[in-house]
Structures are given as C-alpha cells and as structure tokens.
Short mmCIF file of C-alpha atoms in Angstrom, two decimals:
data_model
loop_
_atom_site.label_atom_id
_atom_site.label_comp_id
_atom_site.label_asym_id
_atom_site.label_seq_id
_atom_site.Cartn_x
_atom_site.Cartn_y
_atom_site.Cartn_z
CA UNK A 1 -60.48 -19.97 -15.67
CA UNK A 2 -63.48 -22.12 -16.28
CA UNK A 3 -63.17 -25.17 -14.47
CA UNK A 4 -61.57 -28.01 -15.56
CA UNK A 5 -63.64 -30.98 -16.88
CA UNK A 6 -61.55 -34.12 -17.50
CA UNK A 7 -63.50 -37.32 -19.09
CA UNK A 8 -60.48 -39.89 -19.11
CA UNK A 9 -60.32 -43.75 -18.16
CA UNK A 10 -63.47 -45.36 -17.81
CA UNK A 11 -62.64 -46.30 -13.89
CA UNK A 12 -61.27 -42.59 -13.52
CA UNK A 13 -64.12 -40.19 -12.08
CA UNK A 14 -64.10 -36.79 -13.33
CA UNK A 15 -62.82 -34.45 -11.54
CA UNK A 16 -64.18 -30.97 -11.02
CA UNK A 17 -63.11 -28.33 -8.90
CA UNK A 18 -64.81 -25.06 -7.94
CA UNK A 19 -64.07 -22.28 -5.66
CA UNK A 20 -66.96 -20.43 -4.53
CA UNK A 21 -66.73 -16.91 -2.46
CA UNK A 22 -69.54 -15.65 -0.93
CA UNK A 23 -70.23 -12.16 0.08
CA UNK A 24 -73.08 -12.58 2.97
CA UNK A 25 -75.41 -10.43 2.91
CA UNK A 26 -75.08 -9.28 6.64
CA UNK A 27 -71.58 -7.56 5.40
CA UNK A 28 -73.41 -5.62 2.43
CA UNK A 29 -75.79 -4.45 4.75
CA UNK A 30 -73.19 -3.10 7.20
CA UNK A 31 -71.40 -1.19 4.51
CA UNK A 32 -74.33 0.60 3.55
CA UNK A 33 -75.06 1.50 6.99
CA UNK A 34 -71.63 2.88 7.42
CA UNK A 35 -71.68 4.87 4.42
CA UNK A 36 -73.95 6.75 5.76
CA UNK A 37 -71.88 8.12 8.35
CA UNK A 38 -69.75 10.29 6.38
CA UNK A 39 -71.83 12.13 5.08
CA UNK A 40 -71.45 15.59 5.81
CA UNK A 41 -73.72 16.65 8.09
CA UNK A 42 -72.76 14.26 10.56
CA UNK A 43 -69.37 15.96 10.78
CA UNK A 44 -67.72 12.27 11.95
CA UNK A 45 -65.30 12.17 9.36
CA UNK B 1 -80.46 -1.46 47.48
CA UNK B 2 -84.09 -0.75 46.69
CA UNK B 3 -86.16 -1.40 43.09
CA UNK B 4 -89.17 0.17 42.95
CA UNK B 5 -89.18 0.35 46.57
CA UNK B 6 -88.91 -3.50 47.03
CA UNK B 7 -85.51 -5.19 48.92
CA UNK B 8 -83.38 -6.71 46.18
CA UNK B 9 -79.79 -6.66 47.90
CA UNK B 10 -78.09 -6.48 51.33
CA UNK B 11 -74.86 -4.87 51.56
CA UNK B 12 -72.65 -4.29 54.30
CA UNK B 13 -69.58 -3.41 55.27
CA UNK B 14 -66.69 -0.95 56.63
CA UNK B 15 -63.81 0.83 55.34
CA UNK B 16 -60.79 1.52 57.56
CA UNK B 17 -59.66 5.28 56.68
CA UNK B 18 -55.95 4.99 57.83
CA UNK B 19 -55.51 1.81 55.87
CA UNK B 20 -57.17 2.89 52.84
CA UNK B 21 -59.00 -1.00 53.08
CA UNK B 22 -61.86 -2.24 53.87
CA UNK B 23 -64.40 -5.07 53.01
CA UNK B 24 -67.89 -5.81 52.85
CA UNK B 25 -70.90 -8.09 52.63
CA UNK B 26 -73.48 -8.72 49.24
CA UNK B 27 -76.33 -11.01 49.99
CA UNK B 28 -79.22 -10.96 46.97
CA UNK B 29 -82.06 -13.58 47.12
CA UNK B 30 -84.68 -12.93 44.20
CA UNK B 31 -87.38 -14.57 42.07
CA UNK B 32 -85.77 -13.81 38.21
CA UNK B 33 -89.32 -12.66 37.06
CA UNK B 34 -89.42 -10.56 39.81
CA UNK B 35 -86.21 -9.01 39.00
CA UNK B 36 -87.21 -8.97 35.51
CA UNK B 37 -89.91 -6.31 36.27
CA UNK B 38 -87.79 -4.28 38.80
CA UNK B 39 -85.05 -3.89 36.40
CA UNK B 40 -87.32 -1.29 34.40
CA UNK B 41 -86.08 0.43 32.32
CA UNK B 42 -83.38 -1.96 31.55
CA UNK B 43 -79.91 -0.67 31.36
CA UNK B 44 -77.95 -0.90 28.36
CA UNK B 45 -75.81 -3.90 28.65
CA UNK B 46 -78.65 -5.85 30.05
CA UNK B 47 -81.51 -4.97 27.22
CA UNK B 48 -81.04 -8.13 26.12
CA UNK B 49 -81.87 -10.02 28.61
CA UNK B 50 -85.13 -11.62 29.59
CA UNK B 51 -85.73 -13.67 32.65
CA UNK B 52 -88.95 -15.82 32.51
CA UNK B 53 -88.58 -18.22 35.44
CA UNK B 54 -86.58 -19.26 38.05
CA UNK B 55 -84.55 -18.11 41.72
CA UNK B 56 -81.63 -16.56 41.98
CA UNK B 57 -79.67 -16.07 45.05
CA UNK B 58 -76.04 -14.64 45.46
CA UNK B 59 -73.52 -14.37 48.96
CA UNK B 60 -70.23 -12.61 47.91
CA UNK B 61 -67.58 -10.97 50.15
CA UNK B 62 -65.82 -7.75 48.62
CA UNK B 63 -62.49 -6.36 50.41
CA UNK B 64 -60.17 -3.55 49.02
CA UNK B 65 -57.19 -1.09 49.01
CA UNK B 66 -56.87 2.03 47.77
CA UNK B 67 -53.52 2.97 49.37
CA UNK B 68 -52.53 7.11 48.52
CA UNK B 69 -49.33 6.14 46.49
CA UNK B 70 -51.11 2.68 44.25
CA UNK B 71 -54.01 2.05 42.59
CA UNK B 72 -57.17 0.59 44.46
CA UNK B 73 -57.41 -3.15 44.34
CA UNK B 74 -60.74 -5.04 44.73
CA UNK B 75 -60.90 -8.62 45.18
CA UNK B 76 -64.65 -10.68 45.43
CA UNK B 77 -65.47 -14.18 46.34
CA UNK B 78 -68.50 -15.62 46.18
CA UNK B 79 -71.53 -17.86 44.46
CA UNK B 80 -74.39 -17.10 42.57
CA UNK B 81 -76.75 -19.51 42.10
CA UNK B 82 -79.48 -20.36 39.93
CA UNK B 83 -82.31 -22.40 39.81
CA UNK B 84 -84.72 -23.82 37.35
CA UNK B 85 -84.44 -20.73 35.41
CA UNK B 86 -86.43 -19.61 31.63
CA UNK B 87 -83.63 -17.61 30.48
CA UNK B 88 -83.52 -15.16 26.71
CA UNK B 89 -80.59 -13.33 25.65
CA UNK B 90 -81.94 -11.51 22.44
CA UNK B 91 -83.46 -14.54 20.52
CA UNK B 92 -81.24 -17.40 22.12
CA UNK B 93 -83.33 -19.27 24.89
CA UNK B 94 -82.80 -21.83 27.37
CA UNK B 95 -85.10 -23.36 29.76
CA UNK B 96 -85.06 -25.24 32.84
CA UNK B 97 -81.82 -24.06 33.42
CA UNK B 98 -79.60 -24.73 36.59
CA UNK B 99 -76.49 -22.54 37.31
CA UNK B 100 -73.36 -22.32 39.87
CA UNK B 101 -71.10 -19.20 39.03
CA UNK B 102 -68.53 -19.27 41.67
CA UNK B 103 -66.00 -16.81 42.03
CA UNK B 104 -62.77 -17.83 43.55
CA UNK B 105 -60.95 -14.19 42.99
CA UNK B 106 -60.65 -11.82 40.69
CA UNK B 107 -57.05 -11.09 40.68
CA UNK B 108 -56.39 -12.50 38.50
CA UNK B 109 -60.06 -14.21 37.70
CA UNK B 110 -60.25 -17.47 39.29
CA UNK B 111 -63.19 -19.99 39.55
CA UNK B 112 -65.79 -21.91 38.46
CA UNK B 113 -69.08 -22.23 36.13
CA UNK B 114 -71.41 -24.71 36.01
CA UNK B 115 -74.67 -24.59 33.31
CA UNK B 116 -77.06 -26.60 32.24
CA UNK B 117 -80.05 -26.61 30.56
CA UNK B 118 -82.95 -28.68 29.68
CA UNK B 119 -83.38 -27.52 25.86
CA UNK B 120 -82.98 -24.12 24.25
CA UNK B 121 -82.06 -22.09 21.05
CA UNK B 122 -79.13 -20.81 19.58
CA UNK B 123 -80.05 -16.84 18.51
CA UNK B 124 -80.24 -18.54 14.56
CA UNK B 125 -82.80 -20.38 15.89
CA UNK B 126 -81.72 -23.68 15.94
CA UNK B 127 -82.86 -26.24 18.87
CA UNK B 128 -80.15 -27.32 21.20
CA UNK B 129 -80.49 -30.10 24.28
CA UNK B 130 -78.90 -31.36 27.38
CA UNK B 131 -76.65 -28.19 27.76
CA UNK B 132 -73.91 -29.46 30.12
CA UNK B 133 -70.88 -27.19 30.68
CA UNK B 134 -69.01 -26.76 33.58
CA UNK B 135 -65.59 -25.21 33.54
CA UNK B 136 -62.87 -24.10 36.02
CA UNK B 137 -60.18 -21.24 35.67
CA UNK B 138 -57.30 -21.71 37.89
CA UNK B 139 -54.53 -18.87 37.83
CA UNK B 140 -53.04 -20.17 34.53
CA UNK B 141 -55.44 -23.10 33.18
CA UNK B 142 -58.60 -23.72 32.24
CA UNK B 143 -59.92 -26.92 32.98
CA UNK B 144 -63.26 -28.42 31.22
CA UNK B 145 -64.87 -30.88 33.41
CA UNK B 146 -67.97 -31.04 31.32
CA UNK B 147 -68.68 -29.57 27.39
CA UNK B 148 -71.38 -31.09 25.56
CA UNK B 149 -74.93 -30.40 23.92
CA UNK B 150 -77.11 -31.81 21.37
CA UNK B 151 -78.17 -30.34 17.96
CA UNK B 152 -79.05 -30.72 14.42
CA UNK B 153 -80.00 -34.42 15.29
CA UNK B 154 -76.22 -35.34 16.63
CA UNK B 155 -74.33 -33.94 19.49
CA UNK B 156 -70.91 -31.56 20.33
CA UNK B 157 -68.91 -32.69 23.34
CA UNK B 158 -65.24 -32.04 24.80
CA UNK B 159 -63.75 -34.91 26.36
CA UNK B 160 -61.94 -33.19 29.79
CA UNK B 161 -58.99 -31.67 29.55
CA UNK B 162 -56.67 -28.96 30.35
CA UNK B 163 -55.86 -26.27 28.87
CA UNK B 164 -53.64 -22.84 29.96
CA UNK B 165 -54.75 -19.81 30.08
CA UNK B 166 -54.76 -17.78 27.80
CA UNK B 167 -54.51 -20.35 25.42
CA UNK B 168 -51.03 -19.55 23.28
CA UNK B 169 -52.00 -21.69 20.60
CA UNK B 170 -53.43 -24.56 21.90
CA UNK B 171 -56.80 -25.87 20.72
CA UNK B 172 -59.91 -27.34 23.01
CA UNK B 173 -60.41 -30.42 20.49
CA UNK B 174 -64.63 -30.40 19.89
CA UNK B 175 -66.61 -33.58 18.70
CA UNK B 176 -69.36 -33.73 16.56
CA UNK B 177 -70.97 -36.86 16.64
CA UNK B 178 -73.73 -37.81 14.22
CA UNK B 179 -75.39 -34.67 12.83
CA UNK B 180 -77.93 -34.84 10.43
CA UNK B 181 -76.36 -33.47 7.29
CA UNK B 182 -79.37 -32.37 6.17
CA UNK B 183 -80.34 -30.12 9.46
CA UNK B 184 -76.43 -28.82 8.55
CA UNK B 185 -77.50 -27.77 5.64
CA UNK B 186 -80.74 -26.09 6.68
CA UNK B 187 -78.93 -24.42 9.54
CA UNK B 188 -77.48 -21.72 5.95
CA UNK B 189 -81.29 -21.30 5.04
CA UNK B 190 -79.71 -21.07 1.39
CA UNK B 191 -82.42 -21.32 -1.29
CA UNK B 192 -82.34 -24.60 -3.27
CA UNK B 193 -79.83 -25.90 -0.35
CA UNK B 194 -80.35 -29.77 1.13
CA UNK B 195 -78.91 -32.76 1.52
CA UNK B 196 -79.25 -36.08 3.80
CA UNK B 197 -76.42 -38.40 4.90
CA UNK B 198 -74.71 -38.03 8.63
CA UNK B 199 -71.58 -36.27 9.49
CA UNK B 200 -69.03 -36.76 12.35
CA UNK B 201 -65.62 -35.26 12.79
CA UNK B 202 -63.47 -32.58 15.15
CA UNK B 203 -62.86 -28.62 14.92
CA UNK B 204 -60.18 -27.82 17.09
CA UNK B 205 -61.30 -24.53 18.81
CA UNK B 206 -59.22 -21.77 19.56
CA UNK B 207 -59.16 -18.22 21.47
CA UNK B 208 -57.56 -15.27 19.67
CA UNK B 209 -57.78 -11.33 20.77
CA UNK B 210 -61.13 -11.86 21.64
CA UNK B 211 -62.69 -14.29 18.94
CA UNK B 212 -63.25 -18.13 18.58
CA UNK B 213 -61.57 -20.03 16.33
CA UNK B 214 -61.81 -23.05 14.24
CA UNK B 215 -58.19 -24.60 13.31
CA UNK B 216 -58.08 -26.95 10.67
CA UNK B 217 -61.66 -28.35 11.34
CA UNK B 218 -62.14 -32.19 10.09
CA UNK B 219 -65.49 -33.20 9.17
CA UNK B 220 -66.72 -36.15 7.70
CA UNK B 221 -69.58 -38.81 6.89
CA UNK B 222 -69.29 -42.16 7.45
CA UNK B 223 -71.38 -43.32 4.78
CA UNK B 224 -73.27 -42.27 2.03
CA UNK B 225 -75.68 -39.48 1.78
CA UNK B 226 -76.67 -36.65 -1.14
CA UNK B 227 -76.08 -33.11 -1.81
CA UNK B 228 -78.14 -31.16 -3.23
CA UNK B 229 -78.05 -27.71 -4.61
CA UNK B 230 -81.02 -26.39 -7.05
CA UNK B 231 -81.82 -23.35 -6.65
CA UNK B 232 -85.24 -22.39 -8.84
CA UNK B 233 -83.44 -19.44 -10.90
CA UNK B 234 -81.91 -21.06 -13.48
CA UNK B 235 -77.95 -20.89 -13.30
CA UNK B 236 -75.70 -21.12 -16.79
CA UNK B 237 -74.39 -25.07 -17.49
CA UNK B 238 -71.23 -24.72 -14.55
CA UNK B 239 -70.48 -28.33 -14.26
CA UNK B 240 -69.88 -28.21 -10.93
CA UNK B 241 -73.54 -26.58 -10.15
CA UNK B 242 -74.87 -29.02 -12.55
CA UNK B 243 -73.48 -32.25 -10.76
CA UNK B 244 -74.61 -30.61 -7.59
CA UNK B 245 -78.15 -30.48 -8.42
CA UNK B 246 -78.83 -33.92 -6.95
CA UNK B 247 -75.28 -35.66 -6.06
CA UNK B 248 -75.40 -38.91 -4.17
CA UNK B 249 -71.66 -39.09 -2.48
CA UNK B 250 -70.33 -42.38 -1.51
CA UNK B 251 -67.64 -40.55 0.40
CA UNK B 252 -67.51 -36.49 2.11
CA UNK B 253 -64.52 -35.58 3.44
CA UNK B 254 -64.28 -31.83 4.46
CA UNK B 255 -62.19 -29.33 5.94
CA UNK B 256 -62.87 -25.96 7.46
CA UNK B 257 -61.19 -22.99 9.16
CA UNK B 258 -62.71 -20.14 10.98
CA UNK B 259 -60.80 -17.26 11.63
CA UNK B 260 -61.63 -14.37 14.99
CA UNK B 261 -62.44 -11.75 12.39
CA UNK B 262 -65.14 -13.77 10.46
CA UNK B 263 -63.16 -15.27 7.52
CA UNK B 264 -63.94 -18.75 7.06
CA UNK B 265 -62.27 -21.37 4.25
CA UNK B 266 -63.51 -24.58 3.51
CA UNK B 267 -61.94 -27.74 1.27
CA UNK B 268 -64.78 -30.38 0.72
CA UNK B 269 -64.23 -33.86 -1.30
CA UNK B 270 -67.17 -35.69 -2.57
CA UNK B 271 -67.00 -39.00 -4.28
CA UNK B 272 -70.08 -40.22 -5.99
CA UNK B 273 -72.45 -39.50 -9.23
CA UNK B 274 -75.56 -37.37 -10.21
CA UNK B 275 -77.59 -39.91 -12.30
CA UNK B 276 -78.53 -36.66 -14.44
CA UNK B 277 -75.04 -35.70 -15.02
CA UNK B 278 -72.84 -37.53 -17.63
CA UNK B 279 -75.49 -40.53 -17.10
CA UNK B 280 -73.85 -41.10 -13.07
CA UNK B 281 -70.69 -41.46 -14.41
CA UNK B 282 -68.38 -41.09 -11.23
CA UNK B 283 -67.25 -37.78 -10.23
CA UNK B 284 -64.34 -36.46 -7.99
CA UNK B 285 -65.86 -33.11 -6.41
CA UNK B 286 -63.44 -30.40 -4.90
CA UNK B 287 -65.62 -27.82 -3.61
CA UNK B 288 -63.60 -25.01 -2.05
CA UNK B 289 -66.23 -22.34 0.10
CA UNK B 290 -64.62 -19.14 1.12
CA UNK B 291 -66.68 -15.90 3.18
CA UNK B 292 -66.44 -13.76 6.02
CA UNK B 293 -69.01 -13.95 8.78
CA UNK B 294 -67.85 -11.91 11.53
CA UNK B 295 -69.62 -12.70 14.66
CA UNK B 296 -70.50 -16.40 13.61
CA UNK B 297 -70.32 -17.33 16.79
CA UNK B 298 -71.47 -14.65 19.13
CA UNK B 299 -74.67 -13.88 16.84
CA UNK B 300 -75.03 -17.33 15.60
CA UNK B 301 -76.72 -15.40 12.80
CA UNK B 302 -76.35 -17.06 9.34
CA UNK B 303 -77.74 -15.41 6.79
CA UNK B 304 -77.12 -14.24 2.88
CA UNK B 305 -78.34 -15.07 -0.11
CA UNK B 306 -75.87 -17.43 -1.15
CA UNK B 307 -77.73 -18.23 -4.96
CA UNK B 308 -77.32 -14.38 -5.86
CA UNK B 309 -73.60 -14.08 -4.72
CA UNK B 310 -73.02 -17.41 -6.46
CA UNK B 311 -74.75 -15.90 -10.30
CA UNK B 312 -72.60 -13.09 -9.42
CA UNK B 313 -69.77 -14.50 -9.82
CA UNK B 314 -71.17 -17.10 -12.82
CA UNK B 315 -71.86 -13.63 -14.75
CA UNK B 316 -68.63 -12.32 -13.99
CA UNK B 317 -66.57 -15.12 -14.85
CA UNK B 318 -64.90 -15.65 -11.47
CA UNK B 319 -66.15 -18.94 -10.60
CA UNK B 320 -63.49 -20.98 -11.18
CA UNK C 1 -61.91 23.78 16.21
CA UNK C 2 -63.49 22.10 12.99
CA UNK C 3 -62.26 17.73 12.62
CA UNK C 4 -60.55 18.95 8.66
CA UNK C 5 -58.96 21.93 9.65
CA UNK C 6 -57.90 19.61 12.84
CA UNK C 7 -56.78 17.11 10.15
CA UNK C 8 -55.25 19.18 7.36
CA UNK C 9 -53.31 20.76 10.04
CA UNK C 10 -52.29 17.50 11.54
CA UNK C 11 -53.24 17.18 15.29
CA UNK C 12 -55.60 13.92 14.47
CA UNK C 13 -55.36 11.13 12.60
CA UNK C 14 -57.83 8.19 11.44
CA UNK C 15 -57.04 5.02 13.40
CA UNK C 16 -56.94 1.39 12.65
CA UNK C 17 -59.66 1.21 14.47
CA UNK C 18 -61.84 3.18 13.45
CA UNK C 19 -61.66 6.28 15.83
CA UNK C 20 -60.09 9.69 15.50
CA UNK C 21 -56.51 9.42 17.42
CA UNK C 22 -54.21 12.56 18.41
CA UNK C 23 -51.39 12.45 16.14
CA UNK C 24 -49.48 14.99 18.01
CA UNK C 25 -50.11 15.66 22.11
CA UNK C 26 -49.38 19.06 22.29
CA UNK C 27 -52.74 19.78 20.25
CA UNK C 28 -55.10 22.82 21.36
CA UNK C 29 -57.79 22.42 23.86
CA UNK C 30 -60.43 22.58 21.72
CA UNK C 31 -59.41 20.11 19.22
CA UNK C 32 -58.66 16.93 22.34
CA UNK C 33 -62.44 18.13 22.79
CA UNK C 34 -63.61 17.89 19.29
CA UNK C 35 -61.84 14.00 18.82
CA UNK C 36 -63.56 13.33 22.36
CA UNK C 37 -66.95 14.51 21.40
CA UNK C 38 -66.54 13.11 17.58
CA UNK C 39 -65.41 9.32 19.22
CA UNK C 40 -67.85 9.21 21.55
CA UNK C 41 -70.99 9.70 18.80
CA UNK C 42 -68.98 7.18 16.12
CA UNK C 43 -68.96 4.49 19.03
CA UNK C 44 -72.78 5.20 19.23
CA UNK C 45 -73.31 4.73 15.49
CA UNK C 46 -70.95 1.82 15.14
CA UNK C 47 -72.78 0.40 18.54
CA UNK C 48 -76.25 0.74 17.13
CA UNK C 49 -75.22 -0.89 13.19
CA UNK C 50 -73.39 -3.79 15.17
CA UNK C 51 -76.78 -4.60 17.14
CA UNK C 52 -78.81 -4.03 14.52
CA UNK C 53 -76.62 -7.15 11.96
CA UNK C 54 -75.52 -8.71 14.40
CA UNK C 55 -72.20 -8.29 14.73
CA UNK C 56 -69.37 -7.08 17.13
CA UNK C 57 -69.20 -2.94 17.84
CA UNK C 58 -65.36 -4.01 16.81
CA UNK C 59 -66.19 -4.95 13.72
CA UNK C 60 -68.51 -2.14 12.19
CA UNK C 61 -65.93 0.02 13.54
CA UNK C 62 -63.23 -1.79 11.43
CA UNK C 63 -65.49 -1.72 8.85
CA UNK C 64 -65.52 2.28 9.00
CA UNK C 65 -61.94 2.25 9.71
CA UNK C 66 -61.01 0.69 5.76
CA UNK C 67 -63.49 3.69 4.46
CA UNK C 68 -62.07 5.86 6.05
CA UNK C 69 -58.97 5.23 5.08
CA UNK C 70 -60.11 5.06 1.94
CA UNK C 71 -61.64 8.67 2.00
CA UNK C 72 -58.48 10.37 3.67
CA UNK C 73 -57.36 13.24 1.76
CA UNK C 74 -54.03 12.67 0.83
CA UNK C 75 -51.23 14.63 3.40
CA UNK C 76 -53.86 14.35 6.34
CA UNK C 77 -53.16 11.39 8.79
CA UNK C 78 -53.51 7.64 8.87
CA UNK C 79 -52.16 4.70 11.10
CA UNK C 80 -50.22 2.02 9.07
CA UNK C 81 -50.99 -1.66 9.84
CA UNK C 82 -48.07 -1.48 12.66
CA UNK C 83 -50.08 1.46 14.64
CA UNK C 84 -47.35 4.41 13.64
CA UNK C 85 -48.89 7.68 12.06
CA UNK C 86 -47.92 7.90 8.25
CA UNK C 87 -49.27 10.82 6.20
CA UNK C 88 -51.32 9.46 3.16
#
C-alpha cells in the first residue's frame, strides 16, 4: 500500500509511516558465491 | 618446544602408567614480535593474528586421566599475561594493551579475564578508547566486574552484575551514553546518510546457540538533532524519503532487536518538521528498518548499498 | 559410489546444515567415504566464502543448506526443520 499521508487538525502532525527492508549487500554476495558450488563439476551436490 | 631453533616453551612433566594420570609443567616467556616471526607460516586459526608489540609470559599446570574403561580428562590452571601489547586480529586493532587470562579449570571452564586497551579499532573501522573489561566465570555465573569503552563520540558500559551461566534468558543490560548521532550514522557508510543530534539509551544483550543478541534495544536522544537522508540519485516523491531529506526532530525515540542469525528489526519515532516539506508543518515519523546481517557482531562489517535496495523496492511498489 | 546414485537410492540426505548426512547406517563402504570426502571439501568452500564476507562458516553453510534444499530432486532426501529425514 502506499503510505498513508494524513493532513488533519492544524495542531495534529502528519503522520507517515514506512517500512523499509534492506537486502545488504554482503548476503547477495554470499549467494552468488554459493551458487557456484553446485555446479557440476564440483560434484558437492 | 623449539621455533626456528629458538626456546619458546618449557614443558615438563610425568605420567604414571598404572594410574593412567599424570601432570605436567608449561612455562612460556616471549617478546609478541618475536613470536610473531617464529610463528611462520602461521597456522590456520591464527592467520589472523598480528602481534606488533608487547611481552607475553604464561605458567600453567596440566594433570590428567585416561583410565582404560573412561574417557581421558585434562584439567589446566594457570595465567597468561600480557603486557603493553600492539595487537591486530584481521583489521580490528588495539594498542597499548594490558592482559590477565587466568584459568581457574577447565572442567567445567572456570576463571578470569582482564583487558584493556589504550585505543583501537573495531574490524569496520571505527575508533574505540579506554577498553576496560574484566570478567569472571564461576561454575554457573558470570560475573562482570568491569565492561566499558568509548566510541562514536559517547561511551558503552555495564554497570556490575551477575549473571548465570549459560545465560537462559537473561540479558547483560548495556549503556550507551552520549553518542554522536551523526558518527551513528556514518558507522552504515550509506550514501546520502547523516544526521547530528546525541543519542543515549540501553540494548539488553543476550547469548543464544552461539550468537549475541540485542532484546528489545531502547535508544533515544535527549534533545533535538536532524536526520538526513539524500541520496544524489533522484528517488520518486515517497513522502517519507521526501521529509527525510533534511528532518530536524524535536524528539527520537527508537527501538531495535538483533537476532543470533543476523536478522535485525527496528521501530524509530521522530517528531519534528522538514522546512522543505509541507512548509515544516509538523510530522509524526514511524520509520520501521528491517535486514539481516549475520555476523554483525563478530565481523563488525557493515556494509550494502542501502539507496539501491531502497529504489528497489520504490520501483516495485513494496515500500509501504 | 557416485553422491546421486547415493541419493536416488537413499543412503544420504541433505542436512539442515548444510552437509551431506547418512540417512540410513547400514550404507556401503564406499558411499560413508564419498559423504566424508564430499563434507570435508563443502566445509572448505563454505570456510573460504565466510572469510572472504565476513561472516560465520555457519552461516554460508546455512546459506547452501536452503539451496540445496531447494535443488533436491524430489523422492531423494531432506531433513525437516525438527532434524528427521523426510523424502521431498
């Protein structure tokens, strides 16, 4: 859902929530690595 | 036992055949450089190690039993000691360092560690000070006398306190007192990523199947400060993004978690206004972080490009 | 003894963990050698990836251990969460 935007009461803030996952890097670079080890010629899987 | 032909350890002892028992003697006494270039080539589990300066000395007494019908049992006592030491352990560092292991028993592990160092840095990088730690484990506690260093401009301490062993559930209760929110903020070396302001607050640490934890971590600053996140690459009108470019919080109230496999969640509130956003009309902020960093704590590695993951998931619609 | 005969036929399994585990003991000889010899060279690889990112051997093994669940031909071996052998 797109997040919500409220403009209400003049003393009322806005509110705006946001949920934000991050995918580091370091774990993208350890899947690739472990790709590689089924590939066939390793003969580890 | 010889290195490179020079004496690096005594050892003595005897072994009483009809018994099965026996016990013996270790006496070491080296400069750490010295040992540095005798342990060439390094083995495995020690390739990370570099010693730069320093002495080391060590007296331990071994005995054992290897009776026919049980297993063998070995049991050590001792103290290692070291002094004024220029210690590396891959790219962490500490200098001037001063250390008492001493081992009370090993069955099960009993004793005491004492370390401190002058100034150092964590493997990210990041400067730490006054390094004080000095912990005992009794049969079924651990007791901290001493847990405290300083970094990112504030300082972590334990206050000391007991705590059993192993822990089944119970948390070692860490300060943070007065780090520089903006250092924080560096520490993620996230494009676009800074921020001033101070923050103080407690992350109850845990111990699970062999990881740290944080449990229900509560940070926040005292007064106000700013946030800002503007990244170069231009990112699609998100409100929230938008009212983080430059937000100047009156309050920041935060909470984390940090789970043994990596998984981390965090909550943050921010009260305050972006003068460029809805002309600094106020804003409530809920800002809810969630990612996996396995080895946060071992590595002290942070690293990812946080703006790419975060388009990601503009383009894809997920950011809610 | 070759590992997807060993697996089709249903001596070893993939583990949680990311090693090869015996599914049954009474396997042949030569197949508690090939999971031996196969283990020991995936601890190497997972060993070197871990120092290389920075991370635990654990956890590059773990991360093997969801592909290869992934990749298991369906009727060969897997553990379930619990530990117990179920056939995919």
């Amino acid at each position: 859902c797109s997040p919500t935007v409220r403009v209400e009461a003049p003393e009322k803030p806005i509110e705006i929530n946001m949920t934000v996952n991050i995918r580091h890097e370091i774990l993208v670079k350890v899947e690739k690595d472990v790709q590689q080890l089924f590939d066939e010629n390793k003969g580890l899987f | 036992l010889l290195l490179q032909g020079k004496e690096v350890l005594a050892f003595a002892g005897s072994h009483r055949l009809a018994r099965g028992c026996g016990e013996a003697t270790l006496n070491a006494a080296q400069s750490l450089p010295a040992l540095g270039r005798l342990l060439q080539p390094r083995p495995a589990a020690l390739q990370a190690l570099d010693l730069q300066a320093g002495e080391v000395d060590a007296r331990f007494t071994l005995d054992w039993c290897a009776p026919s019908r049980s297993p063998p049992r070995l049991d050590a006592r001792g103290v290692l000691a070291v002094r004024a030491a220029d210690l590396g352990w891959d790219q962490a560092r500490a200098h001037a360092v001063q250390a008492r292991l001493q081992l009370d028993g090993v069955h099960p592990l009993r004793g005491r560690l004492k370390f401190s160092a002058q100034d150092g840095e964590l493997a990210s990088g990041t400067p730490v000070a006054d390094v004080n730690v000095d912990l005992a484990l009794a049969e079924k506690a651990l007791s901290v006398h001493a847990l405290r260093a300083r970094l990112l401009g504030g300082s972590v301490l334990s206050e000391p306190l007991n705590l059993p062993w192993p822990p089944a559930g119970e948390t070692l209760p860490l300060q943070i007192r007065h780090v520089d929110l903006g250092q924080l903020l560096a520490l993620f070396k996230v494009h676009g990523l800074s921020g001033s302001g101070q923050i103080d607050g407690l992350l109850p640490l845990g111990y699970d199947d062999g990881g740290v934890e944080i449990d229900n971590g509560q940070l926040s600053s005292p007064g106000v400060g700013i946030v800002r996140y503007a990244p170069t690459l231009e990112l699609p009108g998100n409100p929230g993004l938008l009212a983080l470019r430059n937000f100047h919080f009156e309050k920041l109230a935060m909470r984390l978690w940090y789970a043994s496999d990596g998984a981390y969640r965090t909550q943050a509130t921010l009260n305050g206004s972006n003068p460029d956003f809805y002309d600094g009309y106020p804003v409530r902020l809920g800002l809810d972080i969630n990612g996996k960093l396995p080895g946060l704590f071992r590595s002290a590695v942070f690293s990812g490009d946080f703006s790419r993951h975060i388009l990601e998931q503009l383009q894809s619609g997920k950011l809610e | 003894a070759d590992l997807s005969t060993a697996k089709q036929q249903g001596w070893v399994g993939e583990q949680n963990n990311g090693y090869l585990g015996l599914v049954r003991s009474d396997a042949p000889a030569d197949v508690k050698a090939l999971l031996a010899d196969v283990n020991a060279q995936r601890k190497a690889e997972f060993t070197q990836i871990a120092r290389k990112n920075g991370i635990a051997e654990a956890e590059a093994a773990r991360i093997f251990a969801r592909e290869a669940e992934t990749r298991t031909v369906p009727g060969n071996y897997i553990q379930n969460p619990a530990g117990g052998w179920v056939k995919k």
